[in-house]
PDB file of C-alpha atoms in Angstrom:
ATOM      1  CA  MET A   1      -0.368   0.570   0.050  1.00  0.00           C
ATOM      2  CA  THR A   2       0.883   3.416  -0.771  1.00  0.00           C
ATOM      3  CA  ASP A   3       2.284   6.239   2.714  1.00  0.00           C
ATOM      4  CA  SER A   4      -0.284   8.299   2.023  1.00  0.00           C
ATOM      5  CA  LEU A   5      -3.183   6.979   3.094  1.00  0.00           C
ATOM      6  CA  PRO A   6      -5.614   8.811   4.920  1.00  0.00           C
ATOM      7  CA  ARG A   7      -6.198   7.137   8.610  1.00  0.00           C
ATOM      8  CA  PHE A   8      -9.871   5.353   8.936  1.00  0.00           C
ATOM      9  CA  ILE A   9     -11.506   4.307  12.247  1.00  0.00           C
ATOM     10  CA  SER A  10     -14.654   2.287  12.978  1.00  0.00           C
ATOM     11  CA  VAL A  11     -16.185   1.958  16.134  1.00  0.00           C
ATOM     12  CA  GLU A  12     -20.184  -0.548  16.819  1.00  0.00           C
ATOM     13  CA  GLY A  13     -21.642   0.411  20.424  1.00  0.00           C
ATOM     14  CA  SER A  14     -23.836  -2.078  21.707  1.00  0.00           C
ATOM     15  CA  SER A  15     -27.229  -0.452  20.564  1.00  0.00           C
ATOM     16  CA  TYR A  16     -27.880   2.461  18.428  1.00  0.00           C
ATOM     17  CA  SER A  17     -29.774   4.276  21.034  1.00  0.00           C
ATOM     18  CA  ASP A  18     -28.983   6.662  23.167  1.00  0.00           C
ATOM     19  CA  GLN A  19     -27.382   4.799  25.964  1.00  0.00           C
ATOM     20  CA  SER A  20     -24.899   2.790  23.835  1.00  0.00           C
ATOM     21  CA  TYR A  21     -21.975   2.589  24.705  1.00  0.00           C
ATOM     22  CA  PRO A  22     -18.440   1.433  22.215  1.00  0.00           C
ATOM     23  CA  VAL A  23     -17.632  -1.822  22.094  1.00  0.00           C
ATOM     24  CA  ILE A  24     -15.609  -2.682  19.016  1.00  0.00           C
ATOM     25  CA  ALA A  25     -13.145  -0.808  17.745  1.00  0.00           C
ATOM     26  CA  ALA A  26     -10.604  -0.716  15.547  1.00  0.00           C
ATOM     27  CA  TRP A  27      -7.831   2.596  13.279  1.00  0.00           C
ATOM     28  CA  SER A  28      -5.792   2.154  11.216  1.00  0.00           C
ATOM     29  CA  LEU A  29      -1.800   3.988  12.188  1.00  0.00           C
ATOM     30  CA  GLU A  30       0.446   4.927  10.731  1.00  0.00           C
ATOM     31  CA  ASN A  31       2.649   2.098   8.427  1.00  0.00           C
ATOM     32  CA  ASN A  32      -1.215   0.904   7.501  1.00  0.00           C
ATOM     33  CA  ASP A  33      -1.963  -1.642   9.963  1.00  0.00           C
ATOM     34  CA  ILE A  34      -5.079  -2.098  11.852  1.00  0.00           C
ATOM     35  CA  LYS A  35      -5.670  -1.957  15.711  1.00  0.00           C
ATOM     36  CA  ASP A  36      -8.613  -3.399  16.849  1.00  0.00           C
ATOM     37  CA  ALA A  37      -9.836  -3.447  20.553  1.00  0.00           C
ATOM     38  CA  ILE A  38     -13.400  -5.211  22.180  1.00  0.00           C
ATOM     39  CA  ILE A  39     -13.889  -2.058  24.604  1.00  0.00           C
ATOM     40  CA  THR A  40     -14.872  -3.793  28.608  1.00  0.00           C
ATOM     41  CA  PRO A  41     -17.903  -1.040  29.295  1.00  0.00           C
ATOM     42  CA  GLU A  42     -17.532   0.821  32.186  1.00  0.00           C
ATOM     43  CA  GLU A  43     -20.227  -0.545  35.134  1.00  0.00           C
ATOM     44  CA  SER A  44     -21.811   2.809  35.120  1.00  0.00           C
ATOM     45  CA  TRP A  45     -22.486   1.834  31.265  1.00  0.00           C
ATOM     46  CA  GLU A  46     -25.819   0.451  31.387  1.00  0.00           C
ATOM     47  CA  ASP A  47     -28.018  -0.698  27.274  1.00  0.00           C
ATOM     48  CA  GLU A  48     -30.967  -1.744  27.549  1.00  0.00           C
ATOM     49  CA  ASP A  49     -31.760  -2.145  24.487  1.00  0.00           C
ATOM     50  CA  ALA A  50     -28.092  -3.729  24.122  1.00  0.00           C
ATOM     51  CA  ARG A  51     -27.678  -6.014  20.707  1.00  0.00           C
ATOM     52  CA  LEU A  52     -24.415  -7.878  21.869  1.00  0.00           C
ATOM     53  CA  ALA A  53     -25.404 -10.587  19.721  1.00  0.00           C
ATOM     54  CA  ASP A  54     -25.664  -9.112  16.377  1.00  0.00           C
ATOM     55  CA  LEU A  55     -21.877  -8.666  17.168  1.00  0.00           C
ATOM     56  CA  ASP A  56     -20.955 -11.950  17.521  1.00  0.00           C
ATOM     57  CA  LEU A  57     -20.287 -10.936  21.648  1.00  0.00           C
ATOM     58  CA  GLU A  58     -21.608 -12.653  24.657  1.00  0.00           C
ATOM     59  CA  GLU A  59     -21.754 -10.332  27.636  1.00  0.00           C
ATOM     60  CA  TYR A  60     -18.266 -12.783  29.463  1.00  0.00           C
ATOM     61  CA  GLN A  61     -16.439 -11.903  26.134  1.00  0.00           C
ATOM     62  CA  LEU A  62     -16.169  -8.203  27.309  1.00  0.00           C
ATOM     63  CA  SER A  63     -14.885  -9.078  30.527  1.00  0.00           C
ATOM     64  CA  GLN A  64     -12.162 -12.104  29.330  1.00  0.00           C
ATOM     65  CA  MET A  65     -11.429 -10.180  26.114  1.00  0.00           C
ATOM     66  CA  GLY A  66     -12.103  -7.066  25.899  1.00  0.00           C
ATOM     67  CA  HIS A  67      -9.398  -4.302  27.483  1.00  0.00           C
ATOM     68  CA  PRO A  68     -10.167  -1.431  29.584  1.00  0.00           C
ATOM     69  CA  ALA A  69     -12.469   1.394  28.058  1.00  0.00           C
ATOM     70  CA  TRP A  70      -9.017   3.667  29.471  1.00  0.00           C
ATOM     71  CA  GLU A  71      -6.201   1.226  27.746  1.00  0.00           C
ATOM     72  CA  VAL A  72      -8.622   1.903  24.453  1.00  0.00           C
ATOM     73  CA  LEU A  73      -8.741   5.665  24.756  1.00  0.00           C
ATOM     74  CA  ARG A  74      -4.794   6.266  25.895  1.00  0.00           C
ATOM     75  CA  GLU A  75      -4.002   4.117  23.027  1.00  0.00           C
ATOM     76  CA  MET A  76      -7.015   5.810  20.288  1.00  0.00           C
ATOM     77  CA  ASN A  77      -4.889   8.969  20.804  1.00  0.00           C
ATOM     78  CA  ASN A  78      -1.442   8.217  21.198  1.00  0.00           C
ATOM     79  CA  ASP A  79      -1.851   6.593  17.578  1.00  0.00           C
ATOM     80  CA  LEU A  80      -4.222   9.589  15.739  1.00  0.00           C
ATOM     81  CA  GLN A  81      -2.947  12.713  17.414  1.00  0.00           C
ATOM     82  CA  GLY A  82      -3.399  15.477  15.182  1.00  0.00           C
ATOM     83  CA  GLU A  83      -5.403  13.696  12.548  1.00  0.00           C
ATOM     84  CA  THR A  84      -8.191  14.177  10.705  1.00  0.00           C
ATOM     85  CA  VAL A  85      -9.612  10.029  11.375  1.00  0.00           C
ATOM     86  CA  TYR A  86     -12.684   8.797   8.354  1.00  0.00           C
ATOM     87  CA  CYS A  87     -15.105   7.364   9.282  1.00  0.00           C
ATOM     88  CA  MET A  88     -18.445   6.071   8.212  1.00  0.00           C
ATOM     89  CA  ASN A  89     -21.538   7.102   9.707  1.00  0.00           C
ATOM     90  CA  ALA A  90     -19.548   9.376  11.444  1.00  0.00           C
ATOM     91  CA  ALA A  91     -22.504  11.229  13.510  1.00  0.00           C
ATOM     92  CA  ILE A  92     -22.844   7.878  15.806  1.00  0.00           C
ATOM     93  CA  THR A  93     -18.779   7.142  15.362  1.00  0.00           C
ATOM     94  CA  GLU A  94     -19.282  10.418  16.995  1.00  0.00           C
ATOM     95  CA  ARG A  95     -21.349  10.113  19.357  1.00  0.00           C
ATOM     96  CA  TRP A  96     -19.532   6.450  20.149  1.00  0.00           C
ATOM     97  CA  LEU A  97     -16.759   7.870  21.775  1.00  0.00           C
ATOM     98  CA  ASP A  98     -17.646  10.745  23.425  1.00  0.00           C
ATOM     99  CA  ARG A  99     -19.285   9.221  25.287  1.00  0.00           C
ATOM    100  CA  LEU A 100     -16.156   7.362  26.362  1.00  0.00           C
ATOM    101  CA  CYS A 101     -14.200  11.009  26.257  1.00  0.00           C
ATOM    102  CA  SER A 102     -16.912  11.623  28.515  1.00  0.00           C
ATOM    103  CA  GLU A 103     -15.961   8.528  31.158  1.00  0.00           C
ATOM    104  CA  PHE A 104     -12.076   9.907  32.148  1.00  0.00           C
ATOM    105  CA  ASN A 105     -12.406  13.822  31.467  1.00  0.00           C
ATOM    106  CA  GLU A 106     -10.468  13.596  28.590  1.00  0.00           C
ATOM    107  CA  GLU A 107     -11.130  14.703  24.927  1.00  0.00           C
ATOM    108  CA  LEU A 108     -10.079  13.181  21.189  1.00  0.00           C
ATOM    109  CA  SER A 109      -6.667  14.331  20.239  1.00  0.00           C
ATOM    110  CA  PHE A 110      -8.052  13.514  16.316  1.00  0.00           C
ATOM    111  CA  GLU A 111     -11.247  14.455  13.952  1.00  0.00           C
ATOM    112  CA  ILE A 112     -13.320  12.852  12.554  1.00  0.00           C
ATOM    113  CA  ALA A 113     -15.234  13.315   9.634  1.00  0.00           C
ATOM    114  CA  SER A 114     -16.518  11.492   7.450  1.00  0.00           C
ATOM    115  CA  ALA A 115     -15.408   9.660   4.213  1.00  0.00           C
ATOM    116  CA  TYR A 116     -17.793  10.621   1.301  1.00  0.00           C
ATOM    117  CA  GLU A 117     -15.181  13.820   2.368  1.00  0.00           C
ATOM    118  CA  LEU A 118     -12.249  12.321   0.906  1.00  0.00           C
ATOM    119  CA  PHE A 119     -14.323  12.774  -2.543  1.00  0.00           C
ATOM    120  CA  PRO A 120     -15.863  15.304  -2.545  1.00  0.00           C
ATOM    121  CA  ASP A 121     -16.443  15.578  -6.774  1.00  0.00           C
ATOM    122  CA  ARG A 122     -17.811  12.410  -6.729  1.00  0.00           C
ATOM    123  CA  LEU A 123     -21.417  11.265  -5.135  1.00  0.00           C
ATOM    124  CA  PRO A 124     -21.238   9.602  -1.551  1.00  0.00           C
ATOM    125  CA  GLU A 125     -22.954   6.014  -4.196  1.00  0.00           C
ATOM    126  CA  GLU A 126     -19.791   5.526  -5.989  1.00  0.00           C
ATOM    127  CA  PHE A 127     -17.836   5.385  -3.028  1.00  0.00           C
ATOM    128  CA  ASP A 128     -19.949   2.850  -1.553  1.00  0.00           C
ATOM    129  CA  ASP A 129     -20.963   0.506  -4.297  1.00  0.00           C
ATOM    130  CA  GLN A 130     -16.808   1.138  -3.852  1.00  0.00           C
ATOM    131  CA  LEU A 131     -17.219   0.025  -0.283  1.00  0.00           C
ATOM    132  CA  ARG A 132     -19.149  -2.650  -1.824  1.00  0.00           C
ATOM    133  CA  GLU A 133     -17.299  -4.096  -5.171  1.00  0.00           C
ATOM    134  CA  CYS A 134     -14.398  -3.921  -2.413  1.00  0.00           C
ATOM    135  CA  SER A 135     -16.224  -6.862   0.016  1.00  0.00           C
ATOM    136  CA  ASP A 136     -17.376  -8.763  -2.486  1.00  0.00           C
ATOM    137  CA  LEU A 137     -14.216  -9.168  -4.051  1.00  0.00           C
ATOM    138  CA  LEU A 138     -12.093  -9.032  -0.621  1.00  0.00           C
ATOM    139  CA  LEU A 139     -14.749 -11.505   0.796  1.00  0.00           C
ATOM    140  CA  MET A 140     -15.143  -8.406   3.802  1.00  0.00           C
ATOM    141  CA  SER A 141     -17.869  -7.356   5.900  1.00  0.00           C
ATOM    142  CA  GLN A 142     -18.766  -4.344   6.354  1.00  0.00           C
ATOM    143  CA  ASP A 143     -20.305  -5.426  10.057  1.00  0.00           C
ATOM    144  CA  LYS A 144     -16.858  -5.900  11.862  1.00  0.00           C
ATOM    145  CA  CYS A 145     -15.060  -3.460  12.479  1.00  0.00           C
ATOM    146  CA  ASP A 146     -10.959  -4.561  10.949  1.00  0.00           C
ATOM    147  CA  GLU A 147     -12.883  -5.483   8.356  1.00  0.00           C
ATOM    148  CA  LEU A 148     -14.621  -2.271   7.604  1.00  0.00           C
ATOM    149  CA  VAL A 149     -11.440  -0.028   8.167  1.00  0.00           C
ATOM    150  CA  ARG A 150      -9.400  -2.287   4.900  1.00  0.00           C
ATOM    151  CA  LEU A 151     -11.930  -1.976   3.030  1.00  0.00           C
ATOM    152  CA  LEU A 152     -12.193   1.922   3.473  1.00  0.00           C
ATOM    153  CA  GLN A 153      -9.103   1.653   2.863  1.00  0.00           C
ATOM    154  CA  GLU A 154      -8.695  -0.667  -0.200  1.00  0.00           C
ATOM    155  CA  SER A 155     -11.517   1.470  -2.070  1.00  0.00           C
ATOM    156  CA  TRP A 156      -9.600   5.018  -0.992  1.00  0.00           C
ATOM    157  CA  LEU A 157      -7.118   3.326  -3.231  1.00  0.00           C
ATOM    158  CA  ARG A 158      -9.006   2.089  -5.670  1.00  0.00           C
ATOM    159  CA  LEU A 159     -11.445   4.924  -6.390  1.00  0.00           C
ATOM    160  CA  ASN A 160      -7.264   7.833  -6.339  1.00  0.00           C
ATOM    161  CA  GLN A 161      -6.454   4.404  -8.968  1.00  0.00           C
ATOM    162  CA  LEU A 162      -9.776   5.419 -10.965  1.00  0.00           C
ATOM    163  CA  GLU A 163      -8.934   9.853 -10.641  1.00  0.00           C
ATOM    164  CA  SER A 164      -5.610   9.210 -11.815  1.00  0.00           C
ATOM    165  CA  ASP A 165      -6.723   7.515 -15.725  1.00  0.00           C
ATOM    166  CA  TYR A 166      -8.842  10.354 -15.861  1.00  0.00           C
TER     167      TYR A 166
END
């Protein structure tokens, strides 16, 4: 991959309710590798609409396989400091990251932006189509954080290749 890839992030939450909290996060590093983490929820986080089964997780996995929320926040802030980080569903991603930050009276050291902003001259549907095509070709799911980050990287590369062919 090229050295100049944008940074990408994907966060999955317990649900889409107002009480939801972040459960899984994945983000790209400067060298284009992907780091991911299951986030152990804080005791104060409760979500009656939690859909952990949809994420292929059980409650016990959050505590046994998860990393403390403060540790995940620290890692993200260290890895992404000063960057603009692109994602799908920027509003919900930002809400889950805000929930993480507010728990520890911290701020994000990076900015969140929509992946669509990477191609202001293209329709969002073109990016969505490219993402689906990459998903089909690479046999990856847009529903898994680490795979979505990889698909965002691949889609960005392909769309830039298409633009340079014009």
